[in-house]
């Protein structure tokens, strides 16, 4: 089932999420929610979706990057379920890249993110996860775990001047970069 996505301004987007009781993970209701979140993320071409974005203040996010139309050049990230994630920064070098958010439609902004993280969480069946994420993968996790704290990418922008509407971003950022790349080759 495709879930309704909460947009910026709905209080749930600004509410810190509660940890999930691990005993609930195996219940049919929770497993159905996981399926619905993946379906919703794919329907709206997101690379991640956090539970507050579907009106639930619980510490759950899903992510997946696979031949993504918005990020065709980005390395793929397998479908991952993060329940009660904790993140430790292991390389704080800031990397600037463009981000958008299903809860902040039609906008893109440049956001600095840490280069590398260690992530611990519970997975889809309550199994412990412990892995290191770099670069774009680390970016997606920082974006989604921010949602669990009631934060959005706009809060991470030191300078709002890059904030762009989607058609203007295509026209003045993406297309000139693609032209420059073509001319170089
Ligand atoms: Ni988002």
Coordinates of C-alpha atoms and ligand atoms in Angstrom, one line a residue:
X1 CA 0.0 0.0 0.0
X2 CA 1.3 3.4 -0.9
X3 CA 1.3 5.6 2.2
X4 CA 0.6 9.4 2.3
X5 CA 3.8 11.4 2.6
X6 CA 3.9 14.2 5.2
X7 CA 5.3 17.5 4.0
X8 CA 7.4 20.1 5.8
X9 CA 5.0 22.1 8.1
X10 CA 3.3 18.9 9.4
X11 CA 4.4 18.7 13.0
X12 CA 5.4 15.0 12.6
X13 CA 8.3 16.1 10.4
X14 CA 9.7 18.1 13.3
X15 CA 9.0 15.5 16.1
X16 CA 11.9 13.3 17.3
X17 CA 11.0 9.7 16.7
X18 CA 10.7 7.0 19.5
X19 CA 12.7 3.8 19.6
X20 CA 10.9 0.7 18.4
X21 CA 10.4 -2.2 20.8
X22 CA 12.3 -5.0 19.1
X23 CA 9.6 -7.5 20.2
X24 CA 7.2 -5.7 17.8
X25 CA 9.4 -6.3 14.7
X26 CA 8.1 -9.8 13.9
X27 CA 4.5 -8.8 14.1
X28 CA 2.5 -8.9 10.8
X29 CA 1.5 -5.3 11.3
X30 CA 5.1 -4.1 11.5
X31 CA 6.2 -6.3 8.6
X32 CA 3.4 -4.9 6.5
X33 CA 4.5 -1.4 7.4
X34 CA 8.1 -2.2 6.2
X35 CA 6.6 -3.4 2.8
X36 CA 4.4 -0.3 2.6
X37 CA 7.4 2.0 3.2
X38 CA 9.4 0.4 0.5
X39 CA 6.5 0.6 -1.9
X40 CA 6.0 4.3 -1.0
X41 CA 9.7 5.1 -1.5
X42 CA 9.8 3.4 -4.9
X43 CA 6.5 5.0 -6.0
X44 CA 7.9 8.5 -5.4
X45 CA 11.4 7.7 -6.7
X46 CA 13.0 8.3 -3.3
X47 CA 16.4 6.9 -2.3
X48 CA 15.3 6.7 1.3
X49 CA 12.2 7.1 3.4
X50 CA 11.9 7.7 7.2
X51 CA 8.9 6.7 9.2
X52 CA 8.1 10.4 10.3
X53 CA 7.6 11.1 6.5
X54 CA 4.6 8.7 6.6
X55 CA 3.2 10.2 9.8
X56 CA 4.8 7.7 12.3
X57 CA 7.2 9.0 15.0
X58 CA 9.2 5.8 15.2
X59 CA 12.9 5.2 14.6
X60 CA 12.6 3.4 11.2
X61 CA 14.0 4.2 7.8
X62 CA 14.4 2.3 4.5
X63 CA 16.9 3.1 1.7
X64 CA 17.6 1.8 -1.7
X65 CA 19.6 3.2 -4.7
X66 CA 19.3 1.1 -7.8
X67 CA 19.7 2.6 -11.3
X68 CA 18.0 5.7 -9.9
X69 CA 16.5 8.1 -12.4
X70 CA 17.5 11.1 -10.2
X71 CA 21.0 9.8 -9.4
X72 CA 22.0 7.6 -12.4
X73 CA 25.7 8.1 -11.8
X74 CA 25.6 7.2 -8.1
X75 CA 26.8 3.8 -6.8
X76 CA 23.9 1.5 -5.9
X77 CA 22.8 0.8 -2.3
X78 CA 21.0 -2.4 -1.6
X79 CA 17.5 -2.3 0.0
X80 CA 18.2 -1.7 3.7
X81 CA 15.9 -1.5 6.7
X82 CA 17.2 0.6 9.6
X83 CA 15.4 0.1 12.9
X84 CA 16.6 2.2 15.9
X85 CA 19.8 3.2 14.0
X86 CA 22.8 4.9 15.7
X87 CA 25.4 6.6 13.7
X88 CA 29.0 7.4 14.6
X89 CA 31.0 9.7 12.3
X90 CA 34.3 7.9 11.4
X91 CA 35.5 10.5 8.8
X92 CA 34.2 14.0 9.3
X93 CA 35.6 15.4 6.0
X94 CA 32.6 17.4 4.6
X95 CA 31.4 16.6 1.1
X96 CA 29.0 19.0 -0.6
X97 CA 26.3 17.5 -2.9
X98 CA 22.8 18.2 -4.0
X99 CA 19.8 16.8 -2.0
X100 CA 16.1 16.8 -2.2
X101 CA 13.4 15.4 0.0
X102 CA 10.0 13.8 -0.6
X103 CA 8.7 16.0 2.3
X104 CA 10.0 19.2 0.7
X105 CA 8.9 18.7 -2.9
X106 CA 10.3 20.5 -6.0
X107 CA 13.4 21.8 -4.3
X108 CA 17.1 21.0 -4.4
X109 CA 19.9 22.4 -2.2
X110 CA 23.6 21.7 -1.7
X111 CA 24.3 20.1 1.7
X112 CA 27.6 19.2 3.3
X113 CA 27.7 15.7 4.8
X114 CA 30.3 13.7 6.6
X115 CA 32.3 11.3 4.4
X116 CA 32.1 8.2 6.4
X117 CA 29.9 6.7 9.2
X118 CA 29.6 3.6 11.2
X119 CA 26.0 2.5 11.5
X120 CA 24.5 0.1 13.9
X121 CA 20.8 -0.8 13.8
X122 CA 18.3 -3.7 13.7
X123 CA 17.4 -5.1 10.3
X124 CA 14.1 -6.3 8.9
X125 CA 13.9 -9.4 11.1
X126 CA 15.5 -7.8 14.2
X127 CA 19.0 -9.0 13.3
X128 CA 21.8 -6.7 14.4
X129 CA 23.4 -4.6 11.6
X130 CA 26.8 -3.1 11.9
X131 CA 28.4 -1.6 8.8
X132 CA 30.5 1.3 7.5
X133 CA 29.0 3.6 4.9
X134 CA 30.9 6.1 2.7
X135 CA 30.2 9.0 0.4
X136 CA 26.7 8.9 -1.2
X137 CA 25.6 5.9 0.9
X138 CA 26.7 7.9 4.0
X139 CA 24.8 10.9 2.7
X140 CA 21.5 9.0 2.3
X141 CA 21.9 7.6 5.9
X142 CA 22.6 11.1 7.3
X143 CA 19.6 12.5 5.5
X144 CA 17.3 9.7 6.8
X145 CA 18.6 9.6 10.3
X146 CA 18.1 13.4 10.5
X147 CA 14.4 12.8 9.8
X148 CA 14.3 10.5 12.9
X149 CA 15.6 13.5 15.0
X150 CA 13.0 15.9 13.5
X151 CA 15.5 17.5 11.2
X152 CA 15.6 18.1 7.5
X153 CA 18.4 18.9 5.0
X154 CA 17.5 22.6 5.0
X155 CA 18.8 22.7 8.6
X156 CA 22.2 21.4 7.4
X157 CA 22.7 24.0 4.7
X158 CA 25.2 26.7 5.9
X159 CA 24.1 28.8 2.9
X160 CA 20.6 28.9 1.5
X161 CA 21.8 30.5 -1.8
X162 CA 22.0 27.2 -3.6
X163 CA 18.3 26.4 -2.9
X164 CA 16.6 25.9 -6.3
X165 CA 13.3 24.8 -7.7
X166 CA 13.6 21.6 -9.7
X167 CA 13.1 23.0 -13.2
X168 CA 15.6 25.8 -12.6
X169 CA 18.1 23.3 -11.0
X170 CA 17.8 21.1 -14.1
X171 CA 18.3 24.1 -16.4
X172 CA 21.1 26.0 -14.6
X173 CA 23.0 23.2 -12.7
X174 CA 22.5 19.8 -14.3
X175 CA 22.3 20.8 -18.0
X176 CA 25.4 23.1 -17.9
X177 CA 27.4 20.4 -16.0
X178 CA 26.3 17.7 -18.6
X179 CA 27.3 20.1 -21.5
X180 CA 30.7 20.8 -19.9
X181 CA 31.3 17.0 -19.5
X182 CA 30.4 16.4 -23.1
X183 CA 32.7 19.2 -24.3
X184 CA 35.6 17.8 -22.4
X185 CA 35.3 14.3 -23.9
Ligands
LIG1 NI1 13.9 13.5 3.3

